[in-house]
Coordinates of C-alpha atoms in Angstrom, one line a residue:
M1 CA -17.4 20.3 -21.5
Q2 CA -18.6 23.6 -22.7
C3 CA -21.5 24.0 -25.4
D4 CA -20.1 26.7 -28.2
T5 CA -23.4 27.4 -29.6
K6 CA -24.4 31.1 -29.9
F7 CA -27.6 31.8 -28.1
D8 CA -30.2 34.1 -29.5
F9 CA -34.0 35.0 -29.3
L10 CA -35.0 31.4 -31.3
T11 CA -32.0 29.4 -29.6
R12 CA -32.7 29.5 -25.8
K13 CA -30.1 28.7 -23.1
H14 CA -30.7 25.9 -20.6
H15 CA -29.1 25.7 -17.1
C16 CA -27.6 22.5 -16.1
R17 CA -29.1 21.9 -12.4
R18 CA -26.0 20.1 -11.1
C19 CA -23.0 22.5 -12.4
G20 CA -25.1 25.5 -13.3
R21 CA -23.2 26.2 -16.9
C22 CA -25.2 27.3 -19.8
F23 CA -26.2 24.9 -22.6
C24 CA -28.4 24.6 -25.7
D25 CA -31.2 22.0 -25.7
K26 CA -29.1 19.3 -27.1
C27 CA -26.1 19.4 -25.0
C28 CA -28.6 19.8 -21.9
S29 CA -31.4 17.3 -23.1
Q30 CA -31.2 14.6 -20.1
K31 CA -33.3 14.9 -17.1
V32 CA -31.9 12.8 -14.2
P33 CA -33.0 13.0 -10.6
L34 CA -30.4 15.0 -8.3
R35 CA -31.1 13.8 -5.0
R36 CA -27.6 15.3 -3.2
M37 CA -29.2 18.7 -4.1
C38 CA -32.8 17.9 -3.2
F39 CA -34.5 17.4 -6.6
V40 CA -36.5 14.2 -6.2
D41 CA -38.1 14.9 -9.7
P42 CA -35.8 14.4 -12.9
V43 CA -34.2 18.0 -13.7
R44 CA -32.4 19.0 -16.9
Q45 CA -28.5 18.3 -16.7
C46 CA -25.6 18.3 -19.2
A47 CA -24.4 14.8 -20.2
E48 CA -21.4 15.1 -18.1
C49 CA -23.3 15.6 -15.0
A50 CA -25.9 13.2 -15.9
L51 CA -23.5 10.4 -16.1
V52 CA -22.2 11.4 -12.2
S53 CA -26.0 11.6 -11.1
H54 CA -26.8 8.5 -12.4
K55 CA -23.9 6.9 -10.7
E56 CA -25.3 8.5 -7.6
A57 CA -28.9 7.4 -8.4
E58 CA -27.5 3.8 -8.2
F59 CA -25.7 4.4 -5.3
Y60 CA -28.5 5.9 -3.1
D61 CA -30.7 2.6 -4.4
K62 CA -28.3 0.0 -3.8
Q63 CA -25.2 0.8 -1.8
L64 CA -26.5 3.3 0.8
K65 CA -28.8 0.7 2.1
V66 CA -26.0 -1.8 2.8
L67 CA -23.8 1.4 4.6
L68 CA -26.7 2.4 6.8
S69 CA -27.2 -1.3 8.0
G70 CA -23.7 -1.7 8.9
A71 CA -21.4 -4.8 9.2
T72 CA -19.2 -6.5 11.8
F73 CA -15.4 -6.0 11.8
L74 CA -12.2 -6.4 13.5
V75 CA -11.0 -2.8 14.1
T76 CA -7.6 -1.8 15.2
F77 CA -6.5 2.0 16.0
G78 CA -3.3 3.2 14.9
N79 CA -0.2 0.8 15.2
S80 CA -2.0 -1.3 17.9
E81 CA -1.7 -4.7 17.7
K82 CA -4.9 -5.4 19.7
S83 CA -8.2 -5.4 17.7
E84 CA -11.7 -5.3 18.7
T85 CA -14.9 -6.5 17.3
M86 CA -17.2 -3.6 16.4
V87 CA -19.9 -2.9 14.0
C88 CA -19.2 -0.1 11.7
R89 CA -22.1 1.6 9.8
L90 CA -22.9 5.0 8.3
S91 CA -25.1 7.4 10.5
N92 CA -28.6 8.2 8.9
N93 CA -27.6 11.8 8.2
Q94 CA -24.3 10.3 6.2
R95 CA -22.1 12.6 8.3
Y96 CA -20.5 9.9 10.7
L97 CA -19.0 6.6 10.4
L98 CA -20.3 5.1 13.4
L99 CA -18.2 2.4 15.1
D100 CA -20.1 0.3 18.1
G101 CA -18.4 -2.5 20.3
D102 CA -17.3 -2.2 24.0
S103 CA -16.6 1.4 23.2
H104 CA -18.3 3.9 20.7
Y105 CA -16.4 6.1 18.3
E106 CA -17.8 8.5 15.5
I107 CA -15.7 9.7 12.7
E108 CA -16.7 12.8 10.7
I109 CA -16.9 11.5 7.1
A110 CA -15.6 15.1 6.0
H111 CA -12.3 14.6 8.1
I112 CA -11.5 11.2 6.4
S113 CA -8.3 12.1 4.3
T114 CA -7.5 8.6 3.0
V115 CA -9.1 5.4 2.2
Q116 CA -7.2 2.3 1.3
V117 CA -9.2 -1.0 0.4
L118 CA -7.3 -4.2 1.3
T119 CA -8.1 -6.8 -1.3
E120 CA -7.1 -10.5 -2.2
G121 CA -8.1 -13.1 -4.8
F122 CA -5.3 -12.3 -7.4
P123 CA -3.9 -15.1 -9.8
P124 CA -1.1 -17.4 -7.8
G125 CA 2.2 -15.9 -7.8
E126 CA 0.5 -12.3 -7.8
K127 CA 1.2 -10.3 -4.4
D128 CA -2.2 -9.0 -3.1
I129 CA -2.3 -5.5 -3.8
H130 CA -4.0 -2.4 -2.5
T131 CA -6.7 -0.4 -4.2
Y132 CA -6.0 3.1 -3.2
A133 CA -8.3 6.0 -3.4
S134 CA -7.5 9.7 -1.8
L135 CA -10.4 12.0 -1.0
L136 CA -8.0 14.7 -1.2
G137 CA -7.3 14.6 -4.8
S138 CA -5.2 11.3 -5.7
Q139 CA -6.7 9.2 -8.6
P140 CA -8.3 5.9 -7.3
G141 CA -6.0 2.9 -8.5
S142 CA -6.8 0.0 -10.8
E143 CA -8.7 -2.7 -9.3
G144 CA -8.3 -6.4 -9.8
G145 CA -11.0 -8.1 -11.9
N146 CA -11.3 -11.2 -9.4
A147 CA -10.2 -9.0 -6.2
R148 CA -12.2 -9.3 -3.1
A149 CA -12.2 -6.8 -0.4
T150 CA -11.1 -8.1 2.7
G151 CA -10.4 -5.1 4.8
M152 CA -9.9 -1.3 4.8
S153 CA -7.9 1.2 6.1
L154 CA -8.6 4.9 7.0
Q155 CA -6.5 8.0 7.8
Y156 CA -8.6 10.8 9.6
T157 CA -8.0 13.9 11.6
T158 CA -9.9 14.5 14.9
P159 CA -10.7 18.3 15.7
G160 CA -8.1 19.6 18.4
A161 CA -5.7 16.9 17.9
D162 CA -2.2 17.1 15.9
G163 CA -1.7 14.5 13.2
V164 CA -3.9 12.0 11.7
T165 CA -5.4 8.9 13.4
Q166 CA -5.2 5.6 11.3
L167 CA -7.9 2.8 11.6
K168 CA -7.8 -0.6 9.8
L169 CA -11.2 -2.5 9.6
T170 CA -10.8 -6.3 8.8
A171 CA -13.6 -8.6 7.8
G172 CA -13.5 -11.6 9.9
E173 CA -12.2 -15.2 8.5
D174 CA -15.2 -17.2 8.9
A175 CA -17.3 -17.6 5.6
N176 CA -20.5 -17.4 7.1
A177 CA -23.3 -14.4 6.6
S178 CA -21.1 -11.8 8.7
R179 CA -18.4 -12.3 6.5
R180 CA -20.4 -11.9 3.4
Q181 CA -22.2 -8.7 4.9
S182 CA -18.9 -7.0 5.7
T183 CA -17.2 -7.7 2.2
A184 CA -20.7 -6.4 0.6
W185 CA -20.2 -3.2 3.2
L186 CA -16.6 -2.9 1.9
A187 CA -17.6 -2.9 -1.7
A188 CA -20.3 -0.3 -1.1
M189 CA -17.9 2.2 0.9
H190 CA -15.3 1.8 -1.9
K191 CA -18.2 2.8 -4.3
A192 CA -18.8 5.8 -2.1
V193 CA -15.1 6.8 -2.0
K194 CA -15.3 6.6 -5.8
L195 CA -18.2 8.7 -5.9
L196 CA -16.7 11.4 -3.8
Y197 CA -13.8 11.5 -5.9
E198 CA -15.6 11.5 -9.0
S199 CA -18.0 14.5 -7.8
R200 CA -15.7 16.6 -5.4
D201 CA -15.4 19.2 -8.3
Q202 CA -19.2 18.9 -9.3

């Protein structure tokens, strides 16, 4: 999006606080909080940036709390058939995915290259599909309207190690509060991945 207005003494330039481009008053009139850049009070943004900032504000208000509180999953590393029950949560500084069980792991968010959400709940006869999103540039795949997240597969790099490591999180099979919390955590993580994809060029 670009503003084609010719600026002069009467027509002032306004800078979008998110992308930094110049716009006229009409094209840059929305004021939205921009927490990721430490603007707590609403600041002037162009229409395109304001849309992303509104989504981020909703994420900060709702999904971030879910990710920080964590949920219990069956965790499998690589091609191992053995899984371990672990609590997975986002670190307070939002830079690491923390896994705590019999052992402890910290995965730096910046090193996660691919996220694949495992879903179920499609009409009978249709095969369960995976919703795919890559933090490195692939467009997120379509989501089924009635699909429910049951797990997540991550690929990430470890500094000093060759290749990528795969990690699979699976929500437990029981229908209690733990399962509901895990499903809510997966939905929040999927929303976070989509926001990262949408704002990666911002």
